mmCIF file of C-alpha atoms and ligand atoms in Angstrom:
data_model
loop_
_atom_site.group_PDB
_atom_site.id
_atom_site.type_symbol
_atom_site.label_atom_id
_atom_site.label_comp_id
_atom_site.label_asym_id
_atom_site.label_seq_id
_atom_site.Cartn_x
_atom_site.Cartn_y
_atom_site.Cartn_z
ATOM 1 C CA UNK A 1 84.732 70.757 87.435
ATOM 2 C CA UNK A 2 82.042 71.443 90.073
ATOM 3 C CA UNK A 3 83.904 72.337 93.270
ATOM 4 C CA UNK A 4 86.963 74.534 93.705
ATOM 5 C CA UNK A 5 88.902 75.740 96.734
ATOM 6 C CA UNK A 6 90.837 78.920 97.403
ATOM 7 C CA UNK A 7 93.549 79.630 99.970
ATOM 8 C CA UNK A 8 96.028 82.396 100.788
ATOM 9 C CA UNK A 9 99.488 81.430 102.018
ATOM 10 C CA UNK A 10 102.815 82.932 103.137
ATOM 11 C CA UNK A 11 103.101 86.665 103.784
ATOM 12 C CA UNK A 12 99.765 88.436 103.296
ATOM 13 C CA UNK A 13 99.577 91.225 100.748
ATOM 14 C CA UNK A 14 97.108 93.833 99.582
ATOM 15 C CA UNK A 15 95.178 92.515 96.591
ATOM 16 C CA UNK A 16 94.777 89.021 98.050
ATOM 17 C CA UNK A 17 91.231 89.868 99.138
ATOM 18 C CA UNK A 18 90.498 91.196 95.653
ATOM 19 C CA UNK A 19 91.649 87.879 94.184
ATOM 20 C CA UNK A 20 89.475 85.935 96.668
ATOM 21 C CA UNK A 21 86.517 88.193 95.834
ATOM 22 C CA UNK A 22 86.834 87.549 92.090
ATOM 23 C CA UNK A 23 87.476 83.818 92.502
ATOM 24 C CA UNK A 24 84.278 83.470 94.525
ATOM 25 C CA UNK A 25 82.128 85.809 92.415
ATOM 26 C CA UNK A 26 83.255 84.397 89.068
ATOM 27 C CA UNK A 27 83.214 80.827 90.361
ATOM 28 C CA UNK A 28 79.598 81.181 91.554
ATOM 29 C CA UNK A 29 78.587 82.827 88.288
ATOM 30 C CA UNK A 30 79.964 79.791 86.458
ATOM 31 C CA UNK A 31 77.897 77.478 88.660
ATOM 32 C CA UNK A 32 80.806 76.214 90.800
ATOM 33 C CA UNK A 33 80.821 75.631 94.544
ATOM 34 C CA UNK A 34 83.709 77.643 96.006
ATOM 35 C CA UNK A 35 85.307 76.532 99.281
ATOM 36 C CA UNK A 36 87.456 78.841 101.385
ATOM 37 C CA UNK A 37 90.408 77.129 103.065
ATOM 38 C CA UNK A 38 91.560 79.019 106.156
ATOM 39 C CA UNK A 39 95.182 79.785 107.141
ATOM 40 C CA UNK A 40 96.885 78.548 104.006
ATOM 41 C CA UNK A 41 98.236 75.023 103.792
ATOM 42 C CA UNK A 42 97.764 74.637 107.557
ATOM 43 C CA UNK A 43 93.993 74.867 107.055
ATOM 44 C CA UNK A 44 94.196 72.421 104.185
ATOM 45 C CA UNK A 45 95.988 69.944 106.444
ATOM 46 C CA UNK A 46 93.628 70.537 109.373
ATOM 47 C CA UNK A 47 90.439 70.523 107.270
ATOM 48 C CA UNK A 48 89.534 74.128 108.079
ATOM 49 C CA UNK A 49 87.270 74.525 105.073
ATOM 50 C CA UNK A 50 83.994 76.398 104.536
ATOM 51 C CA UNK A 51 81.618 76.846 101.626
ATOM 52 C CA UNK A 52 81.729 80.500 100.546
ATOM 53 C CA UNK A 53 78.817 82.606 99.344
ATOM 54 C CA UNK A 54 78.445 86.027 97.742
ATOM 55 C CA UNK A 55 77.977 87.415 101.272
ATOM 56 C CA UNK A 56 81.344 85.970 102.371
ATOM 57 C CA UNK A 57 83.162 88.324 100.029
ATOM 58 C CA UNK A 58 81.013 91.436 100.273
ATOM 59 C CA UNK A 59 83.046 94.625 100.630
ATOM 60 C CA UNK A 60 86.451 92.922 100.895
ATOM 61 C CA UNK A 61 88.086 93.607 97.504
ATOM 62 C CA UNK A 62 89.918 96.787 98.533
ATOM 63 C CA UNK A 63 90.952 95.656 102.028
ATOM 64 C CA UNK A 64 94.497 94.724 103.095
ATOM 65 C CA UNK A 65 95.285 91.394 104.752
ATOM 66 C CA UNK A 66 93.309 88.316 103.762
ATOM 67 C CA UNK A 67 89.873 87.269 105.033
ATOM 68 C CA UNK A 68 90.946 83.623 104.668
ATOM 69 C CA UNK A 69 93.907 84.060 107.002
ATOM 70 C CA UNK A 70 97.399 82.935 106.115
ATOM 71 C CA UNK A 71 100.264 80.937 107.595
ATOM 72 C CA UNK A 72 103.720 79.604 107.008
ATOM 73 C CA UNK A 73 103.191 75.867 107.361
ATOM 74 C CA UNK A 74 106.254 73.646 107.961
ATOM 75 C CA UNK A 75 104.108 70.471 107.788
ATOM 76 C CA UNK A 76 103.474 71.107 104.110
ATOM 77 C CA UNK A 77 107.126 70.288 103.394
ATOM 78 C CA UNK A 78 106.619 66.720 104.634
ATOM 79 C CA UNK A 79 104.911 63.833 102.786
ATOM 80 C CA UNK A 80 102.720 63.251 105.878
ATOM 81 C CA UNK A 81 101.465 66.840 105.789
ATOM 82 C CA UNK A 82 100.961 66.727 102.045
ATOM 83 C CA UNK A 83 98.905 63.516 102.330
ATOM 84 C CA UNK A 84 96.672 65.140 104.951
ATOM 85 C CA UNK A 85 96.165 68.078 102.577
ATOM 86 C CA UNK A 86 95.137 65.660 99.823
ATOM 87 C CA UNK A 87 92.735 63.892 102.209
ATOM 88 C CA UNK A 88 90.989 67.213 102.927
ATOM 89 C CA UNK A 89 90.579 67.950 99.227
ATOM 90 C CA UNK A 90 89.082 64.473 98.745
ATOM 91 C CA UNK A 91 86.794 64.791 101.754
ATOM 92 C CA UNK A 92 85.210 67.983 100.372
ATOM 93 C CA UNK A 93 85.340 66.828 96.749
ATOM 94 C CA UNK A 94 87.453 69.837 95.775
ATOM 95 C CA UNK A 95 88.684 69.301 92.210
ATOM 96 C CA UNK A 96 90.601 72.528 91.613
ATOM 97 C CA UNK A 97 92.637 74.717 93.958
ATOM 98 C CA UNK A 98 93.493 78.410 93.669
ATOM 99 C CA UNK A 99 96.640 79.210 95.673
ATOM 100 C CA UNK A 100 97.282 82.888 96.308
ATOM 101 C CA UNK A 101 100.789 83.527 97.631
ATOM 102 C CA UNK A 102 104.462 84.022 96.880
ATOM 103 C CA UNK A 103 107.106 81.690 95.459
ATOM 104 C CA UNK A 104 107.055 79.456 98.557
ATOM 105 C CA UNK A 105 103.296 78.967 98.267
ATOM 106 C CA UNK A 106 103.721 78.272 94.559
ATOM 107 C CA UNK A 107 106.279 75.585 95.407
ATOM 108 C CA UNK A 108 103.638 74.019 97.634
ATOM 109 C CA UNK A 109 101.160 74.156 94.726
ATOM 110 C CA UNK A 110 103.773 72.632 92.432
ATOM 111 C CA UNK A 111 104.178 69.696 94.831
ATOM 112 C CA UNK A 112 100.407 69.200 94.991
ATOM 113 C CA UNK A 113 100.086 69.212 91.221
ATOM 114 C CA UNK A 114 103.216 67.325 90.132
ATOM 115 C CA UNK A 115 103.314 64.742 92.946
ATOM 116 C CA UNK A 116 99.609 64.224 93.654
ATOM 117 C CA UNK A 117 97.839 65.343 90.461
ATOM 118 C CA UNK A 118 95.862 68.170 92.108
ATOM 119 C CA UNK A 119 94.557 70.769 89.636
ATOM 120 C CA UNK A 120 96.143 73.992 90.870
ATOM 121 C CA UNK A 121 96.258 77.587 89.696
ATOM 122 C CA UNK A 122 98.528 80.121 91.429
ATOM 123 C CA UNK A 123 97.929 83.859 91.817
ATOM 124 C CA UNK A 124 101.056 85.852 92.792
ATOM 125 C CA UNK A 125 100.360 87.561 96.117
ATOM 126 C CA UNK A 126 103.420 89.113 97.726
ATOM 127 C CA UNK A 127 104.591 92.676 98.280
ATOM 128 C CA UNK A 128 108.128 91.608 97.285
ATOM 129 C CA UNK A 129 107.593 91.522 93.485
ATOM 130 C CA UNK A 130 110.167 88.757 93.377
ATOM 131 C CA UNK A 131 108.583 86.379 90.848
ATOM 132 C CA UNK A 132 110.444 86.347 87.537
ATOM 133 C CA UNK A 133 107.590 85.325 85.233
ATOM 134 C CA UNK A 134 105.308 88.307 85.951
ATOM 135 C CA UNK A 135 105.805 92.073 85.773
ATOM 136 C CA UNK A 136 103.952 92.619 89.049
ATOM 137 C CA UNK A 137 102.692 90.713 92.082
ATOM 138 C CA UNK A 138 99.706 91.660 94.255
ATOM 139 C CA UNK A 139 100.628 94.041 97.056
ATOM 140 C CA UNK A 140 103.765 95.502 95.507
ATOM 141 C CA UNK A 141 102.038 98.676 94.341
ATOM 142 C CA UNK A 142 100.311 99.215 97.710
ATOM 143 C CA UNK A 143 103.443 98.563 99.770
ATOM 144 C CA UNK A 144 105.463 100.915 97.581
ATOM 145 C CA UNK A 145 102.771 103.597 97.909
ATOM 146 C CA UNK A 146 103.017 103.255 101.701
ATOM 147 C CA UNK A 147 106.789 103.747 101.540
ATOM 148 C CA UNK A 148 106.355 106.852 99.381
ATOM 149 C CA UNK A 149 103.812 108.315 101.822
ATOM 150 C CA UNK A 150 106.078 107.589 104.778
ATOM 151 C CA UNK A 151 108.987 109.342 103.081
ATOM 152 C CA UNK A 152 106.755 112.336 102.300
ATOM 153 C CA UNK A 153 105.996 112.567 106.017
ATOM 154 C CA UNK A 154 109.647 112.271 106.954
ATOM 155 C CA UNK A 155 110.665 114.959 104.475
ATOM 156 C CA UNK A 156 108.593 117.581 106.328
ATOM 157 C CA UNK A 157 110.438 117.071 109.584
ATOM 158 C CA UNK A 158 113.831 116.352 108.019
ATOM 159 C CA UNK A 159 113.974 119.549 106.041
ATOM 160 C CA UNK A 160 113.405 121.901 108.981
ATOM 161 C CA UNK A 161 115.907 119.986 111.121
ATOM 162 C CA UNK A 162 118.598 119.504 108.458
ATOM 163 C CA UNK A 163 118.429 115.818 109.277
ATOM 164 C CA UNK A 164 118.914 112.702 107.171
ATOM 165 C CA UNK A 165 117.094 109.390 107.530
ATOM 166 C CA UNK A 166 117.995 105.807 106.757
ATOM 167 C CA UNK A 167 114.673 104.152 105.860
ATOM 168 C CA UNK A 168 114.544 100.353 105.766
ATOM 169 C CA UNK A 169 111.898 98.768 103.584
ATOM 170 C CA UNK A 170 110.792 95.180 102.959
ATOM 171 C CA UNK A 171 111.214 93.015 99.877
ATOM 172 C CA UNK A 172 113.178 90.074 101.227
ATOM 173 C CA UNK A 173 115.882 89.430 98.594
ATOM 174 C CA UNK A 174 114.291 91.652 95.971
ATOM 175 C CA UNK A 175 114.950 95.409 95.883
ATOM 176 C CA UNK A 176 111.914 96.460 93.817
ATOM 177 C CA UNK A 177 110.030 98.210 96.650
ATOM 178 C CA UNK A 178 113.116 100.309 97.428
ATOM 179 C CA UNK A 179 113.940 100.909 93.759
ATOM 180 C CA UNK A 180 110.467 102.011 92.623
ATOM 181 C CA UNK A 181 109.912 104.094 95.772
ATOM 182 C CA UNK A 182 113.324 105.749 95.359
ATOM 183 C CA UNK A 183 112.303 107.053 91.937
ATOM 184 C CA UNK A 184 108.930 108.303 93.121
ATOM 185 C CA UNK A 185 110.228 110.037 96.248
ATOM 186 C CA UNK A 186 113.640 111.154 94.999
ATOM 187 C CA UNK A 187 115.666 109.219 97.561
ATOM 188 C CA UNK A 188 119.175 110.667 97.606
ATOM 189 C CA UNK A 189 120.640 107.174 98.103
ATOM 190 C CA UNK A 190 119.102 103.784 97.338
ATOM 191 C CA UNK A 191 120.648 100.516 98.503
ATOM 192 C CA UNK A 192 119.470 97.244 96.987
ATOM 193 C CA UNK A 193 120.253 93.545 97.445
ATOM 194 C CA UNK A 194 121.042 93.345 93.720
ATOM 195 C CA UNK A 195 123.893 95.879 94.010
ATOM 196 C CA UNK A 196 126.897 95.371 96.272
ATOM 197 C CA UNK A 197 126.757 97.650 99.297
ATOM 198 C CA UNK A 198 129.446 100.345 99.157
ATOM 199 C CA UNK A 199 129.373 102.532 102.260
ATOM 200 C CA UNK A 200 132.290 104.657 101.072
ATOM 201 C CA UNK A 201 130.187 105.695 98.093
ATOM 202 C CA UNK A 202 127.220 106.488 100.360
ATOM 203 C CA UNK A 203 129.413 108.649 102.576
ATOM 204 C CA UNK A 204 130.973 110.477 99.629
ATOM 205 C CA UNK A 205 127.469 111.257 98.278
ATOM 206 C CA UNK A 206 126.386 112.598 101.672
ATOM 207 C CA UNK A 207 129.571 114.679 101.992
ATOM 208 C CA UNK A 208 129.116 116.078 98.504
ATOM 209 C CA UNK A 209 125.474 116.923 99.255
ATOM 210 C CA UNK A 210 126.480 118.678 102.498
ATOM 211 C CA UNK A 211 129.017 120.737 100.543
ATOM 212 C CA UNK A 212 126.314 122.008 98.203
ATOM 213 C CA UNK A 213 124.008 122.743 101.138
ATOM 214 C CA UNK A 214 121.782 119.638 101.106
ATOM 215 C CA UNK A 215 121.507 118.137 104.591
ATOM 216 C CA UNK A 216 118.192 116.258 104.427
ATOM 217 C CA UNK A 217 118.942 112.993 102.628
ATOM 218 C CA UNK A 218 116.791 109.902 102.357
ATOM 219 C CA UNK A 219 118.881 106.735 102.306
ATOM 220 C CA UNK A 220 116.361 104.132 101.236
ATOM 221 C CA UNK A 221 117.611 100.653 101.995
ATOM 222 C CA UNK A 222 116.073 97.334 101.146
ATOM 223 C CA UNK A 223 116.095 94.817 104.027
ATOM 224 C CA UNK A 224 117.789 92.322 101.677
ATOM 225 C CA UNK A 225 121.143 94.103 101.417
ATOM 226 C CA UNK A 226 123.937 91.935 102.775
ATOM 227 C CA UNK A 227 126.079 93.344 105.545
ATOM 228 C CA UNK A 228 129.316 91.373 105.939
ATOM 229 C CA UNK A 229 127.618 88.679 103.891
ATOM 230 C CA UNK A 230 124.662 88.448 106.282
ATOM 231 C CA UNK A 231 120.920 89.032 105.781
ATOM 232 C CA UNK A 232 119.888 91.254 108.704
ATOM 233 C CA UNK A 233 116.299 92.313 108.082
ATOM 234 C CA UNK A 234 115.026 94.695 110.784
ATOM 235 C CA UNK A 235 118.545 95.805 111.797
ATOM 236 C CA UNK A 236 119.901 97.038 108.502
ATOM 237 C CA UNK A 237 118.835 100.676 108.975
ATOM 238 C CA UNK A 238 120.547 101.011 112.356
ATOM 239 C CA UNK A 239 123.736 99.355 111.162
ATOM 240 C CA UNK A 240 123.963 101.659 108.163
ATOM 241 C CA UNK A 241 123.151 104.734 110.274
ATOM 242 C CA UNK A 242 125.936 103.795 112.726
ATOM 243 C CA UNK A 243 128.435 103.158 109.939
ATOM 244 C CA UNK A 244 127.688 106.582 108.471
ATOM 245 C CA UNK A 245 128.007 108.205 111.914
ATOM 246 C CA UNK A 246 131.421 106.584 112.388
ATOM 247 C CA UNK A 247 132.637 108.217 109.190
ATOM 248 C CA UNK A 248 130.712 111.504 109.596
ATOM 249 C CA UNK A 249 130.396 112.078 113.368
ATOM 250 C CA UNK A 250 128.716 115.473 112.973
ATOM 251 C CA UNK A 251 125.934 114.357 110.653
ATOM 252 C CA UNK A 252 122.381 114.636 111.989
ATOM 253 C CA UNK A 253 120.990 111.235 111.024
ATOM 254 C CA UNK A 254 118.302 108.843 112.295
ATOM 255 C CA UNK A 255 116.898 105.535 111.152
ATOM 256 C CA UNK A 256 113.449 104.010 110.802
ATOM 257 C CA UNK A 257 112.216 100.539 109.859
ATOM 258 C CA UNK A 258 108.836 100.716 108.101
ATOM 259 C CA UNK A 259 108.245 96.989 108.653
ATOM 260 C CA UNK A 260 104.757 95.531 108.499
ATOM 261 C CA UNK A 261 103.131 98.927 107.946
ATOM 262 C CA UNK A 262 103.964 98.157 104.322
ATOM 263 C CA UNK A 263 101.617 95.168 104.373
ATOM 264 C CA UNK A 264 98.784 97.109 106.007
ATOM 265 C CA UNK A 265 96.069 99.432 104.809
ATOM 266 C CA UNK A 266 93.812 99.310 101.787
ATOM 267 C CA UNK A 267 95.027 98.017 98.463
ATOM 268 C CA UNK A 268 95.706 100.643 95.819
ATOM 269 C CA UNK A 269 93.337 100.727 92.843
ATOM 270 C CA UNK A 270 96.051 99.027 90.814
ATOM 271 C CA UNK A 271 96.346 96.093 93.250
ATOM 272 C CA UNK A 272 92.567 95.820 93.639
ATOM 273 C CA UNK A 273 92.020 95.631 89.888
ATOM 274 C CA UNK A 274 94.975 93.305 89.413
ATOM 275 C CA UNK A 275 93.638 90.940 92.083
ATOM 276 C CA UNK A 276 90.178 90.926 90.501
ATOM 277 C CA UNK A 277 91.539 90.362 86.997
ATOM 278 C CA UNK A 278 93.790 87.550 88.177
ATOM 279 C CA UNK A 279 91.008 85.902 90.198
ATOM 280 C CA UNK A 280 88.734 85.932 87.170
ATOM 281 C CA UNK A 281 91.481 84.437 85.003
ATOM 282 C CA UNK A 282 92.182 81.696 87.552
ATOM 283 C CA UNK A 283 88.540 80.588 87.463
ATOM 284 C CA UNK A 284 88.575 80.639 83.653
ATOM 285 C CA UNK A 285 91.630 78.361 83.699
ATOM 286 C CA UNK A 286 90.025 75.883 86.092
ATOM 287 C CA UNK A 287 86.723 75.608 84.242
ATOM 288 C CA UNK A 288 88.526 75.023 80.963
ATOM 289 C CA UNK A 289 90.667 72.317 82.614
ATOM 290 C CA UNK A 290 93.781 74.421 82.086
ATOM 291 C CA UNK A 291 95.541 73.550 85.305
ATOM 292 C CA UNK A 292 98.933 73.591 86.993
ATOM 293 C CA UNK A 293 99.209 77.180 85.869
ATOM 294 C CA UNK A 294 100.195 80.457 87.466
ATOM 295 C CA UNK A 295 98.610 83.776 86.553
ATOM 296 C CA UNK A 296 100.715 86.809 85.677
ATOM 297 C CA UNK A 297 100.616 90.214 84.039
ATOM 298 C CA UNK A 298 102.901 91.386 81.224
ATOM 299 C CA UNK A 299 102.455 94.701 79.406
ATOM 300 C CA UNK A 300 99.092 95.051 81.162
ATOM 301 C CA UNK A 301 97.823 91.722 79.751
ATOM 302 C CA UNK A 302 96.774 88.951 82.108
ATOM 303 C CA UNK A 303 98.155 85.559 81.099
ATOM 304 C CA UNK A 304 98.717 82.075 82.495
ATOM 305 C CA UNK A 305 101.826 79.932 82.330
ATOM 306 C CA UNK A 306 102.878 76.442 83.377
ATOM 307 C CA UNK A 307 103.793 76.501 87.082
ATOM 308 C CA UNK A 308 107.017 74.499 86.684
ATOM 309 C CA UNK A 309 108.265 76.684 83.837
ATOM 310 C CA UNK A 310 107.327 79.900 85.624
ATOM 311 C CA UNK A 311 109.137 78.906 88.819
ATOM 312 C CA UNK A 312 112.271 77.920 86.881
ATOM 313 C CA UNK A 313 112.716 81.482 85.593
ATOM 314 C CA UNK A 314 115.335 83.776 87.124
ATOM 315 C CA UNK A 315 114.583 87.397 87.860
ATOM 316 C CA UNK A 316 116.507 89.954 85.843
ATOM 317 C CA UNK A 317 117.568 93.059 87.749
ATOM 318 C CA UNK A 318 116.515 96.272 86.004
ATOM 319 C CA UNK A 319 119.913 97.999 85.946
ATOM 320 C CA UNK A 320 118.583 100.781 83.677
ATOM 321 C CA UNK A 321 115.894 101.712 86.184
ATOM 322 C CA UNK A 322 118.505 101.746 88.945
ATOM 323 C CA UNK A 323 120.761 104.048 86.913
ATOM 324 C CA UNK A 324 117.754 106.272 86.206
ATOM 325 C CA UNK A 325 116.897 106.482 89.904
ATOM 326 C CA UNK A 326 120.443 107.586 90.708
ATOM 327 C CA UNK A 327 120.549 110.102 87.853
ATOM 328 C CA UNK A 328 117.510 111.925 89.248
ATOM 329 C CA UNK A 329 119.187 112.872 92.513
ATOM 330 C CA UNK A 330 122.591 114.236 91.485
ATOM 331 C CA UNK A 331 123.322 117.536 93.197
HETATM 332 P P1 ADP B 1 105.576 82.983 100.306
HETATM 333 O O1 ADP B 1 104.517 82.156 99.668
HETATM 334 O O2 ADP B 1 105.092 84.362 100.673
HETATM 335 O O3 ADP B 1 106.871 82.993 99.515
HETATM 336 P P2 ADP B 1 106.781 81.105 102.183
HETATM 337 O O4 ADP B 1 108.071 80.995 101.440
HETATM 338 O O5 ADP B 1 106.858 81.197 103.661
HETATM 339 O O6 ADP B 1 105.900 82.341 101.730
HETATM 340 O O7 ADP B 1 105.895 79.823 101.793
HETATM 341 C C1 ADP B 1 104.591 79.669 102.296
HETATM 342 C C2 ADP B 1 104.314 78.229 102.567
HETATM 343 O O8 ADP B 1 104.324 77.465 101.353
HETATM 344 C C3 ADP B 1 105.315 77.494 103.456
HETATM 345 O O9 ADP B 1 105.167 77.788 104.813
HETATM 346 C C4 ADP B 1 104.973 76.056 103.136
HETATM 347 O O10 ADP B 1 103.809 75.659 103.813
HETATM 348 C C5 ADP B 1 104.671 76.117 101.635
HETATM 349 N N1 ADP B 1 105.856 75.720 100.868
HETATM 350 C C6 ADP B 1 106.920 76.492 100.528
HETATM 351 N N2 ADP B 1 107.841 75.794 99.847
HETATM 352 C C7 ADP B 1 107.370 74.520 99.755
HETATM 353 C C8 ADP B 1 107.861 73.311 99.182
HETATM 354 N N3 ADP B 1 109.042 73.268 98.558
HETATM 355 N N4 ADP B 1 107.106 72.208 99.302
HETATM 356 C C9 ADP B 1 105.903 72.251 99.925
HETATM 357 N N5 ADP B 1 105.385 73.354 100.491
HETATM 358 C C10 ADP B 1 106.100 74.495 100.404
HETATM 359 O O1 F6P B 2 107.328 88.130 101.792
HETATM 360 C C1 F6P B 2 106.688 89.256 102.302
HETATM 361 C C2 F6P B 2 107.432 89.799 103.492
HETATM 362 O O2 F6P B 2 106.697 90.924 103.989
HETATM 363 C C3 F6P B 2 108.879 90.192 103.228
HETATM 364 O O3 F6P B 2 109.009 91.430 102.579
HETATM 365 C C4 F6P B 2 109.430 90.173 104.628
HETATM 366 O O4 F6P B 2 110.803 89.914 104.636
HETATM 367 C C5 F6P B 2 108.687 89.030 105.264
HETATM 368 O O5 F6P B 2 107.507 88.829 104.509
HETATM 369 C C6 F6P B 2 108.309 89.245 106.707
HETATM 370 O O6 F6P B 2 107.720 88.077 107.144
HETATM 371 P P1 F6P B 2 106.903 87.971 108.520
HETATM 372 O O7 F6P B 2 105.618 88.702 108.327
HETATM 373 O O8 F6P B 2 106.713 86.511 108.688
HETATM 374 O O9 F6P B 2 107.757 88.620 109.553
#
């Protein structure tokens, strides 16, 4: 293999730049030409491709976002779009493709490899941590750290005002950001997509806490919780705040949606190192003709696995961790 390409796709996440950095650096060290494909599959379809150099990736490893740009690309779902993507790979002579993204992007890579024989390797880049085959995805640690910092800030003002806050965090249908952050910041209530929403329980916790003199509660809610069976990202915090107010009209309570702040800012050291380790491993796979793989981490060991098998796995909810989170905040 002489020429490889790298793209980032779907929602950006911290650690993507680290993975690009390592793919380029390690690829060049192994004598490969490394092409950057801009704006995910859209750039692959449109031929937005550029040869990358060491200078292209200088000082990017720690930065949030992705220097290659990203996109959600509906055309990639169609055979016409997919054929254009293949034509671009052929035009530039790209023999191996590193796809950095979430499960959607991996499904795109799976199509390219199983239907068209493209040599692909996937690196999990998404703050959601929603891929079953790996312990962690790039960006999860950084996004969770942002949530913890935001809650620390809120706590200062909440305490002196005896005020509670409903804080909505991202994660799509996976509650890991909310769950891990709840443990680290001692959220009094945590609401996850994996656990049925029970507002009566929330209210009884808040009433109990008020009785023992605790009026500054964090109700950390993952955007993926279903309200009347509906996914209502961006509105969940307000709806929950209003439902609590209906049942406890005197409570001092506000809501905040942390939104895309969670995808911004530098990557944590953990995400930076993870991105670099995964990028290096992806290049190793390609040069040893080990393709149609995805890279993961288990027990702090980087590994690769068949893309079809990895995507077929179902995520197991960590009920023990959830119980532990709740046990820490009993008053
Ligand atoms: P993420 O990768 O963060 O999960 P998306 O689910 O939006 O983000 O997927 C990113 C892109 O991957 C899509 O916009 C599309 O271009 C491509 N993709 C997703 N699923 C498929 C599929 N089944 N076939 C082909 N391409 C897909
Ligand atoms: O998949 C990452 C993610 O940030 C989710 O947590 C969130 O639901 C979604 O992307 C937001 O997507 P967009 O940036 O397209 O609004």
